[in-house]
Coordinates of N, CA and C and ligand atoms in Angstrom, one line a residue:
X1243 N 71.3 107.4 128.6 CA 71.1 106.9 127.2 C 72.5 106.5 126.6
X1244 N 72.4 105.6 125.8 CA 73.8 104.7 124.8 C 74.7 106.2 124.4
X1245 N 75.8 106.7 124.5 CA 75.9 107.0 122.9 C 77.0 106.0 122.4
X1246 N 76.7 106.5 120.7 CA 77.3 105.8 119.5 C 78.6 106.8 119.0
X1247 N 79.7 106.5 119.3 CA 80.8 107.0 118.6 C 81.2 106.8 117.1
X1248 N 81.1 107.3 116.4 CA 82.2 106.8 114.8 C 81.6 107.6 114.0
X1249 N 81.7 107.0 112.6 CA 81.1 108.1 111.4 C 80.2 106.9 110.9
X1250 N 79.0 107.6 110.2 CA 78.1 107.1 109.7 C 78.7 105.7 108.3
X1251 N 79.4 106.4 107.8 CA 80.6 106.1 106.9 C 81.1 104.5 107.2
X1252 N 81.3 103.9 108.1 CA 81.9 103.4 108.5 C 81.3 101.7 109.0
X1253 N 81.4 101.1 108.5 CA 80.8 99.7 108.6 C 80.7 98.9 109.4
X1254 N 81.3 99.3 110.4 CA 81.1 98.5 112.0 C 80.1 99.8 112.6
X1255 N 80.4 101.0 112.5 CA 79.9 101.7 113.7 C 78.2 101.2 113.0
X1256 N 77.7 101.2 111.7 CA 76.5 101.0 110.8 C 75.9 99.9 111.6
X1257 N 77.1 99.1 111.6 CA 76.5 97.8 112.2 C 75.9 97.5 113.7
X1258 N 76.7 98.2 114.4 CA 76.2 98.6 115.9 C 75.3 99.3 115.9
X1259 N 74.9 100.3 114.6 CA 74.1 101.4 115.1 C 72.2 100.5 115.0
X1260 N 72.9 100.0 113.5 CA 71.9 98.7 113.2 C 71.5 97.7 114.2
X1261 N 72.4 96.9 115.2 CA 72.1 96.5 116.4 C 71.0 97.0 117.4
X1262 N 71.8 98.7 118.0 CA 70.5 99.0 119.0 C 69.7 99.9 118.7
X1263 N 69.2 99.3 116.9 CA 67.8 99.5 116.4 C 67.0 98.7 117.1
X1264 N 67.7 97.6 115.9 CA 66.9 95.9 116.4 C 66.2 95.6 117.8
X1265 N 67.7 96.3 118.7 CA 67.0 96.2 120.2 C 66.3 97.0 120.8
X1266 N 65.9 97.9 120.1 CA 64.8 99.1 120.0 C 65.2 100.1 121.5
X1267 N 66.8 100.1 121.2 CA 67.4 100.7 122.7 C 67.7 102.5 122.2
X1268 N 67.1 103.2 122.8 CA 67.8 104.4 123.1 C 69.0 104.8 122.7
X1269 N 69.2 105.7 122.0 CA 70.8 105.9 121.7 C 71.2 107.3 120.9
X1270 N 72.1 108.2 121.1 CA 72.4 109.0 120.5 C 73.9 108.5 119.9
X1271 N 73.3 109.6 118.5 CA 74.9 109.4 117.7 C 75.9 110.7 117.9
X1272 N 77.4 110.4 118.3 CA 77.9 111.5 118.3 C 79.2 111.5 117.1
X1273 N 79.1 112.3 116.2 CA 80.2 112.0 115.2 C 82.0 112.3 116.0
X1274 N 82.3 111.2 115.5 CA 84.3 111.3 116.1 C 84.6 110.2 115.0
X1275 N 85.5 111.0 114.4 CA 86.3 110.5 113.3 C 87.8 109.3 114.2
X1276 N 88.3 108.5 113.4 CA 89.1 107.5 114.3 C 90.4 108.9 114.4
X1277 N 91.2 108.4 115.9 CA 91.6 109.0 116.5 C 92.7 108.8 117.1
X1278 N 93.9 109.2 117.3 CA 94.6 108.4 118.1 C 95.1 109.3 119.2
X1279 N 94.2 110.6 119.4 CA 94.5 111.4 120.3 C 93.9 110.7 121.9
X1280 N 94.9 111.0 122.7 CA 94.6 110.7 124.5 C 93.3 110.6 124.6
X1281 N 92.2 111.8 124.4 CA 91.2 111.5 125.0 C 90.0 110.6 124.0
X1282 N 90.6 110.4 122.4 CA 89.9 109.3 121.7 C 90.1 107.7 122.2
X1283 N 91.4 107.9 122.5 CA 91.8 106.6 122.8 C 91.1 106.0 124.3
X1284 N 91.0 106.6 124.8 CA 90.4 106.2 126.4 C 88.6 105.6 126.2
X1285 N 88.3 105.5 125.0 CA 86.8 105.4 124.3 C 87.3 104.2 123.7
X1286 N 88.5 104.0 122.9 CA 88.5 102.8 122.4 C 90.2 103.1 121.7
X1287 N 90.5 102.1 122.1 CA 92.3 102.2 122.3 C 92.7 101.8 121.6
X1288 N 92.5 101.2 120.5 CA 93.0 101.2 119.2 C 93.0 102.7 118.5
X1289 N 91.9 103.6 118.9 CA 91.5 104.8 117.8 C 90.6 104.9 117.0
X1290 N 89.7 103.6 117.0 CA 89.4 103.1 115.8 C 87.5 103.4 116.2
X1291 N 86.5 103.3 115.2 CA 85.1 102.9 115.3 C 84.6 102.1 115.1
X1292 N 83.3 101.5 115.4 CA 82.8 102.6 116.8 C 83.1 102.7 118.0
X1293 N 82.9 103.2 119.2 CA 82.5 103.1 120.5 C 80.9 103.3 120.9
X1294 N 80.9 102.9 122.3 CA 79.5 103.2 122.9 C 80.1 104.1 124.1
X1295 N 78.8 104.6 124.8 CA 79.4 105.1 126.3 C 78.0 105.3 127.0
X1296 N 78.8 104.4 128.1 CA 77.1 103.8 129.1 C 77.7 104.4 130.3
X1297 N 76.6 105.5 131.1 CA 77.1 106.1 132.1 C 78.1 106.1 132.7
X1298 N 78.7 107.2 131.6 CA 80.4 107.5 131.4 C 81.7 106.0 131.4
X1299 N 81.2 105.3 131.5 CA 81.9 104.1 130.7 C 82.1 103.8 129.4
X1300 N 83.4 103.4 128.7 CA 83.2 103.2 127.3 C 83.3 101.4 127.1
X1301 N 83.1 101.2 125.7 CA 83.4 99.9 125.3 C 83.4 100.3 123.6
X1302 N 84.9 99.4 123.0 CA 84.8 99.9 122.2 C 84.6 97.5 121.2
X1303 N 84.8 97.9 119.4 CA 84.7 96.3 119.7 C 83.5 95.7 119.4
X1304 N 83.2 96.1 118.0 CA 81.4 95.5 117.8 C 80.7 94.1 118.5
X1305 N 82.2 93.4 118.5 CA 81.3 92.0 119.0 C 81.5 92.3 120.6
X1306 N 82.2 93.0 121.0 CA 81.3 93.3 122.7 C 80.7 93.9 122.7
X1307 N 80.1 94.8 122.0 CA 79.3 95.2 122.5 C 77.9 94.8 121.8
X1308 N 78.1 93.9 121.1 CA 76.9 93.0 120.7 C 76.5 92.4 122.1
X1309 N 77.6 91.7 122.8 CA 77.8 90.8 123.7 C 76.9 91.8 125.1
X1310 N 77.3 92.5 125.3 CA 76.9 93.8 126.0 C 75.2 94.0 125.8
X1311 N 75.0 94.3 124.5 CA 73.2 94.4 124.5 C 72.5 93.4 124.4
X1312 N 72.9 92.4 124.1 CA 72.3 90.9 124.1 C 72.1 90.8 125.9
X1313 N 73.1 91.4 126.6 CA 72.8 90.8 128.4 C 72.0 92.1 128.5
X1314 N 72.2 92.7 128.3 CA 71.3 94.4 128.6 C 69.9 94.2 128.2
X1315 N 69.5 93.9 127.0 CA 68.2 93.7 126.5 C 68.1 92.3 125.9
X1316 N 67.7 91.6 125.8 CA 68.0 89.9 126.0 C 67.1 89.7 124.8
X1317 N 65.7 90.4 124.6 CA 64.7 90.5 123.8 C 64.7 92.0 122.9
X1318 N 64.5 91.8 122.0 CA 64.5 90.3 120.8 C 66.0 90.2 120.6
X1319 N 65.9 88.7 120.9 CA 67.0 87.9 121.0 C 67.6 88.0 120.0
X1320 N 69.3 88.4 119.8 CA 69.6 87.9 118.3 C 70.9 86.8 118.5
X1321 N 70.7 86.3 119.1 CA 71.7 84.7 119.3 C 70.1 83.4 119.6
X1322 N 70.1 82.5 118.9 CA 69.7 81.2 119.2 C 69.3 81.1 120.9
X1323 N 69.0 80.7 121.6 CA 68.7 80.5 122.8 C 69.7 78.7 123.2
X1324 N 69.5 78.0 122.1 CA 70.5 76.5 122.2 C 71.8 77.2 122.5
X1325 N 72.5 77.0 123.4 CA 74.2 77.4 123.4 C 75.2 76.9 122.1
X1326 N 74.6 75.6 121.9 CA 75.5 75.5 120.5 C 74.7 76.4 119.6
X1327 N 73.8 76.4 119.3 CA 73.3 77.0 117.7 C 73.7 78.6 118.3
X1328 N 73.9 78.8 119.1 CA 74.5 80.6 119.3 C 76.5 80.9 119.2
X1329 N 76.7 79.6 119.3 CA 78.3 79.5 119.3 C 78.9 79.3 117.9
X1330 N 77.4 78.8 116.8 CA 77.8 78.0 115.4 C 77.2 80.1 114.9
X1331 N 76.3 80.1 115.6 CA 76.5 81.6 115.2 C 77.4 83.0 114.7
X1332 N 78.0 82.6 116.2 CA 78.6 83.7 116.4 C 80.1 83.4 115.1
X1333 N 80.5 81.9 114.8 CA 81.3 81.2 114.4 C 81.6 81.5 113.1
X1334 N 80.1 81.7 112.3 CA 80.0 82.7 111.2 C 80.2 83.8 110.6
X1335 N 79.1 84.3 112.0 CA 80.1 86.1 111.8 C 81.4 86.3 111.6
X1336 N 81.8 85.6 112.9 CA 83.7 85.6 113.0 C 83.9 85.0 111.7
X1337 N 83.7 84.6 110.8 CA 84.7 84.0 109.6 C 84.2 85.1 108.6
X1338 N 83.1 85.5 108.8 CA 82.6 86.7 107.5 C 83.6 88.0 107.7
X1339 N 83.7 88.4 109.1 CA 84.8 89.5 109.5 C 86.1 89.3 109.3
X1340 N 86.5 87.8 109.9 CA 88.1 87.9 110.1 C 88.3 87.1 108.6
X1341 N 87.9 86.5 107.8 CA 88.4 85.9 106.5 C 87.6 86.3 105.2
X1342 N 86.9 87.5 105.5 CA 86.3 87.9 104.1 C 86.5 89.4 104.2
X1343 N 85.9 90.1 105.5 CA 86.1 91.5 105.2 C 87.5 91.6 106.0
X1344 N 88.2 91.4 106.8 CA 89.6 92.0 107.0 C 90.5 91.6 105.8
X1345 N 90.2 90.7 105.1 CA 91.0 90.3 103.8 C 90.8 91.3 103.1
X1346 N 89.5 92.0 103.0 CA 89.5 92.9 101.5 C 89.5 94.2 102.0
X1347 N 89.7 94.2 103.2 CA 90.0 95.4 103.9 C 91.5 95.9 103.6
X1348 N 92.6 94.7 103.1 CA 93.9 95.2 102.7 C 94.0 96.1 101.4
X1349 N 93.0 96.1 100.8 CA 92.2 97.0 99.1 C 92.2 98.2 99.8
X1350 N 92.1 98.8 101.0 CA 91.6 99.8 101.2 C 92.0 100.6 101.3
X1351 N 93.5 101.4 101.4 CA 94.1 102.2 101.1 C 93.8 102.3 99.5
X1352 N 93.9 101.6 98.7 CA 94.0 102.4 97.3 C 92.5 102.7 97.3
X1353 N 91.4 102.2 97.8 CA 90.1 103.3 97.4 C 90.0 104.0 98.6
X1354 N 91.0 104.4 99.6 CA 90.3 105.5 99.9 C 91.2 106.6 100.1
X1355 N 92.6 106.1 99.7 CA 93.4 107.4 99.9 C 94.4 107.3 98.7
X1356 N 93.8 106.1 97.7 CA 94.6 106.0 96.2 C 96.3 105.7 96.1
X1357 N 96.3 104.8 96.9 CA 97.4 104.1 97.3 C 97.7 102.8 96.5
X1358 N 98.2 102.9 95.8 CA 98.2 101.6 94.8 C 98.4 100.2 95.9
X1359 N 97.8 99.6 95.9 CA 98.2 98.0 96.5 C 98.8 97.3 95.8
X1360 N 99.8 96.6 96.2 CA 100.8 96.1 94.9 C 100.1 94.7 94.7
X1361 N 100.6 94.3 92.9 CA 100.0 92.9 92.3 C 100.3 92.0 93.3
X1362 N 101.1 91.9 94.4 CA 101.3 90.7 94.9 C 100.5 90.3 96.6
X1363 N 100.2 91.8 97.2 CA 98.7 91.7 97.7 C 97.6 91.5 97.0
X1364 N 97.7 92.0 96.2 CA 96.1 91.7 95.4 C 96.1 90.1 94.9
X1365 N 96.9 89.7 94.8 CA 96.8 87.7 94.7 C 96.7 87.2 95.6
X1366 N 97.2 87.9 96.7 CA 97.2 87.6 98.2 C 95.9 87.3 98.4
X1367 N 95.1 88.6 98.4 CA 94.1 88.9 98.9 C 92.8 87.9 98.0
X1368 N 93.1 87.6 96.7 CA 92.3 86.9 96.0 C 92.4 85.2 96.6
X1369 N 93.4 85.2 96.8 CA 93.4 83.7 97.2 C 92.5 83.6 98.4
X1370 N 93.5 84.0 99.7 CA 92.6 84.4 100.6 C 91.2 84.7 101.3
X1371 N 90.8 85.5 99.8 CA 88.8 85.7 99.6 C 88.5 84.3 99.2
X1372 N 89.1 83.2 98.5 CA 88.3 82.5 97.8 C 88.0 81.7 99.2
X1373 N 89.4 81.4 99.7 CA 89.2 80.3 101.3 C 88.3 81.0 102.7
X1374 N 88.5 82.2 102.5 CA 87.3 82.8 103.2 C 86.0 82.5 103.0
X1375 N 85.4 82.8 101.9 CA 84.2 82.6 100.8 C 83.5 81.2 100.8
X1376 N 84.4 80.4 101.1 CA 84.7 78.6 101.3 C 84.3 78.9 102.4
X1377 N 84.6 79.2 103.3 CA 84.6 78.5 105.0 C 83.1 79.5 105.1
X1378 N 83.1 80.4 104.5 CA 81.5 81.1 105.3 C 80.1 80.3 104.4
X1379 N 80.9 80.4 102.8 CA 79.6 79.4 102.4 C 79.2 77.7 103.1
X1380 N 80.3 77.2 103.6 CA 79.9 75.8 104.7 C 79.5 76.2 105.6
X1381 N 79.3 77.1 106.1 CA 78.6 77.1 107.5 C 77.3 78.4 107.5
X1382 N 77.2 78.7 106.0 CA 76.1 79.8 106.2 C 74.5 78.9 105.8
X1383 N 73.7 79.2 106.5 CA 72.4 78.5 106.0 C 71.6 79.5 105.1
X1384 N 71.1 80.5 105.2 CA 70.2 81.5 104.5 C 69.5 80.2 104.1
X1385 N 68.4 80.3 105.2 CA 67.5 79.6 104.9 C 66.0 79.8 106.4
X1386 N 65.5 81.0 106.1 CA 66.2 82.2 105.5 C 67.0 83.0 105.6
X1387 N 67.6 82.9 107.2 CA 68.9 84.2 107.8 C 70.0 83.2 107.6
X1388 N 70.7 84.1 107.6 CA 72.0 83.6 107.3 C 72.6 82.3 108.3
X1389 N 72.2 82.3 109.7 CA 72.5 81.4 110.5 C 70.9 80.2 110.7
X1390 N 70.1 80.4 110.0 CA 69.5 79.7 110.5 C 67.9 80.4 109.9
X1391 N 66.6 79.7 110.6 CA 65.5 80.4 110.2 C 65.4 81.9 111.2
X1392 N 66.1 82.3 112.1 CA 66.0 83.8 113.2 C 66.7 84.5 112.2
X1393 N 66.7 85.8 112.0 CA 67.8 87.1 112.4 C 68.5 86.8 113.2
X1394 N 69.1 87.1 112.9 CA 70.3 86.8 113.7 C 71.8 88.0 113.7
X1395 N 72.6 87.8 114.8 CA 73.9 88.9 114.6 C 74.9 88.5 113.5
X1396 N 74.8 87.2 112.9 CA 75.2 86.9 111.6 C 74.6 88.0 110.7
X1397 N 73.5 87.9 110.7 CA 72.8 88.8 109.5 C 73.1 90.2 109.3
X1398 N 73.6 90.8 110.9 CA 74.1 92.1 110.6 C 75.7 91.8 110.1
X1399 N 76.5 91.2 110.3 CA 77.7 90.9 110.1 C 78.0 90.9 108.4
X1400 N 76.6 89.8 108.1 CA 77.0 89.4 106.2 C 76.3 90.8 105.6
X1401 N 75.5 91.7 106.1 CA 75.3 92.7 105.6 C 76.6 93.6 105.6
X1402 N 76.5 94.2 106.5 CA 78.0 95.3 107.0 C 79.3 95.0 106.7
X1403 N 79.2 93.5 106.6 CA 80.8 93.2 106.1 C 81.2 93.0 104.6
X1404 N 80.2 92.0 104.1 CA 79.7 91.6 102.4 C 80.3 93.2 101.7
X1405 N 78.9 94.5 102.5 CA 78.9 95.6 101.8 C 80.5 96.2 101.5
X1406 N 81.2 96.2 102.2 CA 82.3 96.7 102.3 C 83.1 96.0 101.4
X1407 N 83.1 94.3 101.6 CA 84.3 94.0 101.0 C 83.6 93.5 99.6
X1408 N 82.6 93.7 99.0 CA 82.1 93.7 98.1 C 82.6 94.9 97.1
X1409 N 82.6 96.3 97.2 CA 82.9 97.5 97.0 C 84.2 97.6 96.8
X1410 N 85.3 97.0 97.7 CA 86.7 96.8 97.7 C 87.3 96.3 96.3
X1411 N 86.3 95.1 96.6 CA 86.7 93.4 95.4 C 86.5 93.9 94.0
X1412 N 84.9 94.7 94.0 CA 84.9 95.6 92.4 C 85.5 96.5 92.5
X1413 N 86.3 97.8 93.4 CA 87.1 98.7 92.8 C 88.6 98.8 92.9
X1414 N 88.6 97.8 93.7 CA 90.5 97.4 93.3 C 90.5 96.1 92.5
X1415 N 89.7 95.4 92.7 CA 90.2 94.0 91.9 C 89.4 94.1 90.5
X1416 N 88.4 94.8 90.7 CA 87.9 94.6 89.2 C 87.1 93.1 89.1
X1417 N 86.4 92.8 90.3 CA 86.0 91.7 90.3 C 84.6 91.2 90.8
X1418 N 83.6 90.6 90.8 CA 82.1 90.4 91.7 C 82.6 89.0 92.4
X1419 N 82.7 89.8 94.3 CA 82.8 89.0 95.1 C 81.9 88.0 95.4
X1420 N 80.8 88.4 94.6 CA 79.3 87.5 95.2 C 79.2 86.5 93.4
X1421 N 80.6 86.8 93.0 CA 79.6 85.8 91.8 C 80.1 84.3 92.2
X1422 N 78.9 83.7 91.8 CA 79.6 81.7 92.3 C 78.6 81.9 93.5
X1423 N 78.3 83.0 94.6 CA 77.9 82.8 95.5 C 75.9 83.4 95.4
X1424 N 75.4 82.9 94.7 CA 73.8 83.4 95.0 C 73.1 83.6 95.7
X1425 N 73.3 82.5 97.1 CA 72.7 82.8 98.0 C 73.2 83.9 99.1
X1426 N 74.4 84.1 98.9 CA 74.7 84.9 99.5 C 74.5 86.6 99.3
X1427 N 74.2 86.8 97.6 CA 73.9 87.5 97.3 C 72.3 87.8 97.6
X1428 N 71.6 86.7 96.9 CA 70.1 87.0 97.3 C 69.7 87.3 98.9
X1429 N 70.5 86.5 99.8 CA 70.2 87.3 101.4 C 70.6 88.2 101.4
X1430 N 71.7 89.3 100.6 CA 72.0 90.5 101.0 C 70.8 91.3 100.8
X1431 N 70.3 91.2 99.5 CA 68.9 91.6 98.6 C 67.9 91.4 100.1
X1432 N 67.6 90.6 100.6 CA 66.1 90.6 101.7 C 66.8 91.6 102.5
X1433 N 68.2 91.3 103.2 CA 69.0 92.1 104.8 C 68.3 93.6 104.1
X1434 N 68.6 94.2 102.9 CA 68.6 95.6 102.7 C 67.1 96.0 102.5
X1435 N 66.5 94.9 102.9 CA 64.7 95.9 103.2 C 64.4 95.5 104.6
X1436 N 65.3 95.2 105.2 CA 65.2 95.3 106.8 C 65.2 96.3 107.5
X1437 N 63.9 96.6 108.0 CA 63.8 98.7 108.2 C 65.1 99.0 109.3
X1438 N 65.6 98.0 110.4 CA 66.9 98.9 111.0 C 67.8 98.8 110.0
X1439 N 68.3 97.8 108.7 CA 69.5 98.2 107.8 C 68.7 99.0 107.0
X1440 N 67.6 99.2 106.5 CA 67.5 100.4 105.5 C 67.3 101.5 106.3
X1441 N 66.6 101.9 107.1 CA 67.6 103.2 108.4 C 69.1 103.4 108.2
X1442 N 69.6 102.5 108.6 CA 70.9 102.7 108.6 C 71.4 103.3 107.4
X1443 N 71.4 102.6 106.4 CA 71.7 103.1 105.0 C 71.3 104.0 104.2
X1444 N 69.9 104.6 104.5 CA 69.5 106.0 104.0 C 70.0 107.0 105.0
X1445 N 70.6 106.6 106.1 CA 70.8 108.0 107.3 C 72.1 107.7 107.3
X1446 N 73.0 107.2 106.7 CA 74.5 107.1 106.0 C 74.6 108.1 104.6
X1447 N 73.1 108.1 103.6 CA 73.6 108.5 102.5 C 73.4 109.8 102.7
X1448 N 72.6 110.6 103.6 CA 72.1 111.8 103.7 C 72.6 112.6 105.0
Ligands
GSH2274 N1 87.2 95.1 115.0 C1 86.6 96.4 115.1 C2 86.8 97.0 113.7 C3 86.6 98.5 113.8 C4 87.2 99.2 112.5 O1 88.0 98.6 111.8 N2 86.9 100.4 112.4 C5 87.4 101.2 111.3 C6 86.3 101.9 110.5 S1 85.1 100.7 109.8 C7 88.3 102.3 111.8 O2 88.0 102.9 112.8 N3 89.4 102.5 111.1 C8 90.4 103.5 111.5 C9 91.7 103.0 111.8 O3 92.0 101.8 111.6 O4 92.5 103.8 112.4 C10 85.1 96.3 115.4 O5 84.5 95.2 115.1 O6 84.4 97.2 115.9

């Protein structure tokens, strides 16, 4: 059986865990906080969460191991089956991660260990959110999933990532990341009655 490394807490390991719901894969959760001890690191070498561990092999790295269950259980598909429409996919994700939530992911010392971030990151970061915000609203469809009419690994991405740097944007910046953006908001609204994200999210609060 899979296991699942990280804390519930934590918006990638949520998002994987969300994954091998969807793929209705077997899997235990083992809690490990990030780590940078020898035997954490050999699970995932940054320190960081989540990991998986497939007969005693690790992989750490949400998008491999997205990449990983998609070849492992193929069905139900969450990439397109067209090779472009799975590459304009994945193309999404990557900009919702690397130019919306690592952006607001620089907020995150002051809410979680009350670190003031100085006014000149935080313009940083505002600028930066808006051209992020830009590039994922041209290429997002919600219509009705975010990549397209499928669920899709986009869909877990604009949930898991949105949520985070949503939370960031109102409590350091004092700001609504999703205003100007409706549709992006209104898809969050459907993603969270999606029984593997509402799983995830009631077995995060409890
Ligand atoms: N690119 C990684 C990101 C993982 C990540 O940033 N994990 C955070 C928690 S959400 C973490 O472990 N942080 C601890 C650290 O940076 O040391 C992925 O997609 O899995």
């Amino acid at each position: 059986m899979i296991k699942l490394y990280g804390l519930r807490m934590s918006n990638y390991y949520s998002l994987t865990k969300a994954l091998l719901i969807e793929k209705g894969l077997e899997f235990e959760e083992v809690k490990a906080p990030p780590s940078q001890k020898d035997e954490y690191l050999q699970r995932s070498p940054m320190g960081k969460m989540p990991s998986i561990e497939v007969d005693g092999q690790f992989m750490s790295e949400s998008i491999a191991i997205f990449n990983y269950l998609e070849r492992l259980k193929p069905e139900p598909a969450l990439l397109p089956s067209d090779p472009f429409a799975a590459g304009k996919t994945l193309e999404l994700a990557m900009h919702i991660k690397l130019n919306v939530e690592l952006v607001a992911r620089r907020c995150l010392p002051e809410l979680l260990f009350k670190t003031p971030v100085s006014e000149e990151t935080k313009t940083e970061v505002r600028k930066d959110l808006e051209r992020g915000l830009g590039a994922v609203e041209r290429l997002m469809v919600c219509d009705p999933y975010a990549a397209g009419k499928d669920f899709s690994i986009a869909d877990l991405y604009t949930f898991f990532c949105f949520g985070l740097a949503g939370t960031l944007v109102k409590q350091v910046l004092g700001a609504d990341l999703l205003d100007g953006h409706p549709r992006v908001a209104d898809l969050l609204g459907r993603l969270a009655e999606r029984p593997s994200i509402a799983r995830v999210t009631a077995e995060a609060k409890g």
